[in-house]
XYZ file of C-alpha atoms in Angstrom:
385
model
C 30.824 23.469 7.896
C 33.938 21.455 6.800
C 34.359 20.242 10.275
C 30.748 19.194 10.639
C 31.046 17.463 7.219
C 34.235 15.760 8.387
C 32.673 14.408 11.592
C 29.474 13.347 9.759
C 31.028 11.065 7.084
C 33.905 9.911 9.399
C 31.443 8.415 11.809
C 29.198 7.144 8.976
C 32.249 5.272 7.409
C 33.424 3.897 10.789
C 29.967 2.461 11.481
C 28.906 1.753 7.934
C 27.399 -1.713 8.807
C 25.085 -0.119 11.321
C 24.153 2.868 9.311
C 23.468 0.623 6.209
C 21.116 -1.533 8.431
C 19.147 1.502 9.496
C 18.993 2.835 5.724
C 17.473 -0.587 4.904
C 14.887 0.082 7.639
C 14.133 3.576 6.167
C 13.980 1.938 2.668
C 11.189 -0.401 3.963
C 9.307 2.571 5.468
C 9.722 4.195 2.093
C 8.224 1.128 0.145
C 5.388 1.051 2.540
C 4.522 4.731 2.214
C 5.020 4.820 -1.641
C 2.798 1.726 -2.067
C 0.050 3.242 0.177
C 0.122 6.371 -1.853
C 0.077 4.426 -5.214
C -2.863 2.364 -3.799
C -4.704 5.333 -2.869
C -4.234 6.825 -6.369
C -5.078 3.556 -8.084
C -8.326 2.858 -6.127
C -9.321 6.525 -6.566
C -8.696 6.381 -10.234
C -10.260 3.155 -10.589
C -13.538 4.785 -9.234
C -13.490 7.981 -10.933
C -11.514 7.497 -14.201
C -14.577 7.051 -16.650
C -16.439 9.854 -15.049
C -13.433 12.221 -14.892
C -12.692 11.613 -18.544
C -16.304 11.951 -19.563
C -16.952 14.189 -22.503
C -19.777 15.985 -20.793
C -20.002 19.040 -18.646
C -23.065 17.976 -16.516
C -24.251 14.702 -15.307
C -27.922 14.181 -14.727
C -29.419 11.717 -12.059
C -32.821 10.857 -10.797
C -33.465 13.156 -8.015
C -34.198 10.493 -5.415
C -31.077 8.470 -6.181
C -29.033 10.812 -3.852
C -26.376 10.815 -6.739
C -26.011 7.039 -6.867
C -25.652 5.633 -10.376
C -27.050 2.308 -9.559
C -30.077 3.881 -7.979
C -30.882 6.296 -10.786
C -33.080 5.618 -13.713
C -34.070 8.111 -16.376
C -36.210 7.484 -19.308
C -36.237 8.700 -22.952
C -38.868 11.418 -22.158
C -36.499 13.014 -19.759
C -33.713 12.683 -22.406
C -35.913 14.702 -24.767
C -36.666 17.263 -22.165
C -32.976 17.750 -21.311
C -32.209 18.174 -25.138
C -34.722 21.028 -25.308
C -33.200 23.121 -22.520
C -31.514 26.369 -23.589
C -27.668 25.999 -23.516
C -27.577 22.213 -23.965
C -25.631 21.016 -26.884
C -25.993 17.397 -26.777
C -27.157 14.763 -24.224
C -26.862 11.094 -24.219
C -27.964 8.363 -21.689
C -25.378 6.103 -19.967
C -26.024 2.653 -18.347
C -23.739 0.362 -16.261
C -23.486 -3.182 -15.614
C -20.925 -5.760 -14.585
C -19.918 -8.889 -16.797
C -16.784 -10.997 -17.396
C -14.426 -11.808 -20.360
C -13.299 -15.420 -20.396
C -9.589 -15.459 -20.929
C -8.704 -19.150 -21.074
C -8.874 -22.126 -18.754
C -5.657 -21.495 -17.188
C -6.637 -17.847 -16.119
C -9.425 -16.327 -14.096
C -12.146 -14.432 -16.129
C -11.585 -10.689 -16.462
C -14.296 -8.680 -14.707
C -15.209 -5.676 -16.661
C -17.887 -2.786 -16.396
C -20.289 -2.987 -19.345
C -21.373 0.574 -20.217
C -24.140 1.205 -22.603
C -24.064 4.401 -24.548
C -25.681 6.094 -27.561
C -23.322 6.143 -30.570
C -21.853 9.531 -31.194
C -23.390 11.097 -28.200
C -21.881 12.280 -24.801
C -20.706 9.226 -22.914
C -18.947 7.332 -25.744
C -15.179 7.715 -25.319
C -12.978 8.666 -28.211
C -11.357 5.883 -29.941
C -7.527 6.206 -30.048
C -7.391 2.961 -32.333
C -10.015 1.657 -34.756
C -13.489 3.697 -34.907
C -16.282 4.595 -32.573
C -19.649 2.925 -32.277
C -21.624 3.643 -35.748
C -25.029 1.992 -35.097
C -27.565 1.844 -32.402
C -27.671 -1.783 -32.475
C -24.710 -3.931 -33.289
C -22.053 -6.410 -32.083
C -19.402 -3.760 -31.933
C -17.678 -2.523 -28.903
C -15.102 -0.052 -27.922
C -12.700 -1.546 -25.233
C -10.318 0.253 -22.999
C -6.622 -0.283 -23.254
C -6.432 -2.275 -19.920
C -8.928 -4.886 -21.462
C -6.981 -4.972 -24.760
C -3.771 -5.573 -22.771
C -5.020 -8.305 -20.373
C -7.142 -10.095 -22.954
C -4.589 -9.610 -25.675
C -7.340 -8.115 -28.106
C -6.815 -6.115 -31.218
C -8.870 -4.133 -33.660
C -11.385 -6.487 -35.453
C -10.956 -9.319 -32.909
C -14.207 -11.170 -31.518
C -14.403 -11.923 -27.987
C -16.891 -13.440 -25.581
C -18.553 -11.920 -22.437
C -20.121 -13.974 -19.823
C -23.310 -12.521 -18.208
C -25.851 -13.989 -15.681
C -29.340 -14.372 -17.401
C -31.766 -15.565 -14.948
C -30.567 -18.889 -13.298
C -27.820 -19.486 -15.808
C -24.837 -17.877 -17.444
C -24.966 -16.935 -21.136
C -22.142 -15.939 -23.449
C -22.325 -13.353 -26.075
C -19.663 -12.564 -28.927
C -18.615 -8.895 -29.639
C -16.197 -7.417 -32.138
C -13.465 -5.019 -31.216
C -14.350 -1.778 -33.362
C -12.185 0.546 -31.284
C -9.665 0.788 -28.422
C -9.879 3.862 -26.001
C -7.509 4.926 -23.108
C -8.007 3.498 -19.686
C -11.634 4.194 -18.578
C -12.011 2.214 -15.250
C -15.329 2.340 -13.571
C -16.007 0.769 -10.143
C -12.161 -0.367 -10.174
C -12.942 -2.385 -13.367
C -11.713 -1.878 -16.835
C -14.479 -1.030 -19.196
C -16.077 -2.071 -22.554
C -18.642 0.183 -24.346
C -21.633 -0.996 -26.430
C -24.650 0.640 -27.965
C -27.585 1.118 -25.470
C -29.723 -1.262 -27.216
C -27.053 -3.995 -27.281
C -26.260 -3.278 -23.454
C -29.834 -4.008 -22.670
C -29.740 -7.460 -24.257
C -26.295 -8.267 -22.608
C -26.844 -6.789 -19.068
C -27.213 -9.391 -16.298
C -30.848 -10.715 -16.133
C -31.733 -8.783 -19.105
C -35.424 -9.121 -20.470
C -36.204 -9.627 -23.957
C -35.052 -6.885 -26.363
C -37.016 -3.732 -26.037
C -37.663 -0.947 -28.486
C -35.381 2.068 -28.185
C -38.150 4.225 -26.759
C -38.575 1.758 -23.784
C -34.711 2.043 -22.868
C -33.569 3.799 -19.818
C -30.350 5.054 -18.601
C -28.740 5.356 -15.241
C -27.480 8.802 -15.871
C -27.582 11.441 -18.686
C -24.411 12.860 -19.836
C -24.834 16.549 -21.114
C -22.562 18.693 -23.269
C -23.067 22.419 -23.044
C -22.892 24.972 -25.808
C -20.895 27.244 -23.448
C -19.198 25.271 -20.561
C -18.748 28.476 -18.503
C -22.563 28.854 -18.459
C -22.480 25.783 -16.184
C -24.546 27.336 -13.209
C -27.416 28.668 -15.326
C -27.938 25.567 -17.455
C -27.643 23.376 -14.309
C -30.465 25.390 -12.702
C -32.571 25.209 -15.939
C -32.306 21.415 -16.266
C -33.420 20.985 -12.708
C -36.164 23.507 -12.942
C -37.680 22.757 -16.330
C -37.028 19.035 -16.557
C -38.068 18.203 -12.856
C -37.246 15.142 -10.713
C -33.680 15.273 -11.606
C -30.438 16.436 -10.094
C -27.623 17.912 -12.136
C -23.986 18.019 -11.072
C -20.550 18.369 -12.346
C -18.076 15.494 -12.947
C -16.138 15.966 -9.709
C -19.264 16.053 -7.686
C -20.362 12.780 -9.404
C -17.349 10.825 -8.725
C -16.881 11.919 -5.169
C -20.459 10.923 -4.500
C -19.691 7.347 -5.655
C -20.476 5.163 -2.754
C -17.349 4.450 -0.521
C -14.971 6.822 -2.584
C -14.630 9.376 0.042
C -14.372 6.859 3.017
C -11.915 4.902 0.984
C -9.577 7.792 0.295
C -9.802 9.009 3.957
C -8.889 5.437 5.284
C -5.885 5.298 2.924
C -4.899 8.766 3.949
C -4.969 7.923 7.637
C -2.995 4.836 6.876
C -0.385 6.944 5.245
C -0.268 9.433 8.178
C 0.303 6.575 10.578
C 3.108 5.245 8.478
C 4.599 8.621 8.490
C 4.321 8.864 12.211
C 5.869 5.576 12.819
C 8.781 6.630 10.696
C 9.471 9.680 12.569
C 9.428 7.585 15.945
C 11.669 4.932 14.489
C 14.078 7.402 13.019
C 13.964 9.440 16.181
C 14.607 6.309 18.339
C 17.460 5.197 16.360
C 19.404 8.506 16.419
C 18.506 8.964 20.130
C 20.234 5.580 20.793
C 23.146 6.663 18.658
C 23.483 9.925 20.665
C 23.473 8.174 23.970
C 26.119 5.698 22.886
C 28.580 8.564 21.975
C 28.060 10.941 24.916
C 31.659 10.749 25.811
C 32.666 11.748 22.299
C 30.478 14.686 22.055
C 31.677 15.897 25.545
C 35.230 15.469 24.528
C 34.549 17.406 21.170
C 33.197 20.321 23.291
C 36.074 19.940 25.920
C 38.694 20.732 23.044
C 36.674 23.693 22.022
C 34.232 22.483 19.293
C 31.332 24.713 19.123
C 27.953 23.092 19.872
C 26.751 24.423 16.521
C 29.156 22.309 14.673
C 28.093 19.165 16.818
C 24.358 19.835 16.004
C 25.019 20.393 12.238
C 27.200 17.322 12.118
C 24.253 15.084 13.661
C 21.696 16.790 11.237
C 23.824 16.070 8.209
C 24.246 12.480 9.429
C 20.460 12.002 9.718
C 19.854 13.694 6.290
C 22.502 11.537 4.581
C 21.114 8.276 6.000
C 17.557 9.231 5.130
C 18.420 10.076 1.593
C 20.326 6.715 0.987
C 17.204 4.909 2.754
C 14.825 6.753 0.471
C 16.725 5.931 -2.886
C 17.148 2.415 -1.837
C 13.294 2.190 -1.079
C 12.314 4.089 -4.251
C 14.385 1.719 -6.333
C 12.922 -1.438 -4.677
C 9.311 0.160 -5.166
C 9.969 0.636 -8.995
C 11.453 -2.940 -9.039
C 8.598 -4.676 -7.405
C 5.935 -2.551 -9.220
C 7.289 -3.320 -12.684
C 6.040 -6.866 -12.092
C 2.555 -6.027 -11.333
C -0.243 -6.980 -13.942
C -1.798 -3.840 -15.557
C -5.215 -4.622 -13.829
C -3.872 -4.232 -10.290
C -5.140 -0.846 -8.933
C -1.826 0.666 -8.126
C -0.779 3.929 -9.986
C 2.535 5.651 -9.176
C 1.677 9.207 -9.969
C 4.509 11.851 -9.978
C 2.704 14.243 -7.823
C 1.583 11.842 -5.047
C 4.997 10.021 -5.314
C 6.687 13.244 -4.880
C 4.611 14.289 -1.989
C 5.313 10.764 -0.237
C 9.104 11.070 -0.945
C 9.281 14.642 0.341
C 7.385 13.624 3.499
C 9.845 10.896 4.203
C 12.879 13.062 3.659
C 11.312 15.758 6.105
C 10.326 13.254 8.630
C 14.267 12.254 9.132
C 15.269 15.500 10.539
C 11.933 15.838 12.493
C 12.720 12.367 14.121
C 16.249 13.519 14.922
C 15.414 16.710 16.657
C 15.330 15.122 20.022
C 18.751 13.526 19.442
C 20.243 17.002 18.369
C 18.682 18.625 21.453
C 20.040 16.034 23.834
C 23.670 16.495 22.252
C 23.518 20.256 22.769
C 23.011 19.615 26.400
C 25.968 17.348 26.847
C 28.605 19.194 29.062
C 32.429 18.756 28.424
C 32.780 17.483 32.189
C 30.563 14.447 30.994
C 33.551 13.152 28.942
C 35.984 13.623 32.001
C 33.561 11.731 34.179
C 33.499 8.879 31.844
C 37.061 8.769 31.064
């Protein structure tokens, strides 16, 4: 092993410029793979974050909506029927729309999801600062921390939202009652208002209606016993009728484009890894071809083939590690300058899988060069001498 280590690092030091250049190539591959993984995590989280964090066990849709939130409409009679189902602790309607928050003349408006909820019912996120929604109709809002950061808002501040109303845009003022954790929906940060207020503010809203006339896109349901999910789900669909009840995971995976988006990014990541294997394999194959005479001479003086193979493998691993470290540093450096509303999230688990894949693809790419080195005969060195 000591001989193999000596051969490995002696050659790296003698050709440090060449190996540093290739480490930088591996670093760029690392940056690409880490950013694809972070983009997949960010886009996925941006589509599922609110539903994934929802304080509910079951989400109820209109049966003909095919689990599309935008295509689902549930009235107050359905809400009352769900509340009467055995095993249901609480149920609250949730409605969704898109509006924007003007930030200033020098900056583009911040697009946000406007989510209408019943104060104190499932669907309203807990406030980590300030307080929750206290009245059914008010100008209070809970904003998520991304909105607070980008728009520079604090508890008690007033802010405007811009919403299309018919053929023109209208502006409405809301007060920050509370700030919650990141609650992205449809890759936008979210603000939460009472359902009555939401009906007034939503794009192309009609005149204010009574509470009894309000509808929700979905109904969030809390159970008395969460482990009794299957039976309560069946009761809701049977007793209420014309509804479909699912868990949170099924709900966000049914979001239009979510599965296709994740599959596309996973395919891109796979191709990036494949390209990495081919690039690394090609480089070390060329390296091996350039030192056939040296390998033959080593074997001629009695160096075992096992030592030669270990030396090449250690060389591949060392160059790969250096490249991955440089690439990881560059990724962190570049990511630190991104604004918080960019949908890129570097999660420990996905990052570790990406880095582990890169470290594995180095030895895999170098297998061809190791096999070729093992086939070199001592006579080759004598012929080239």
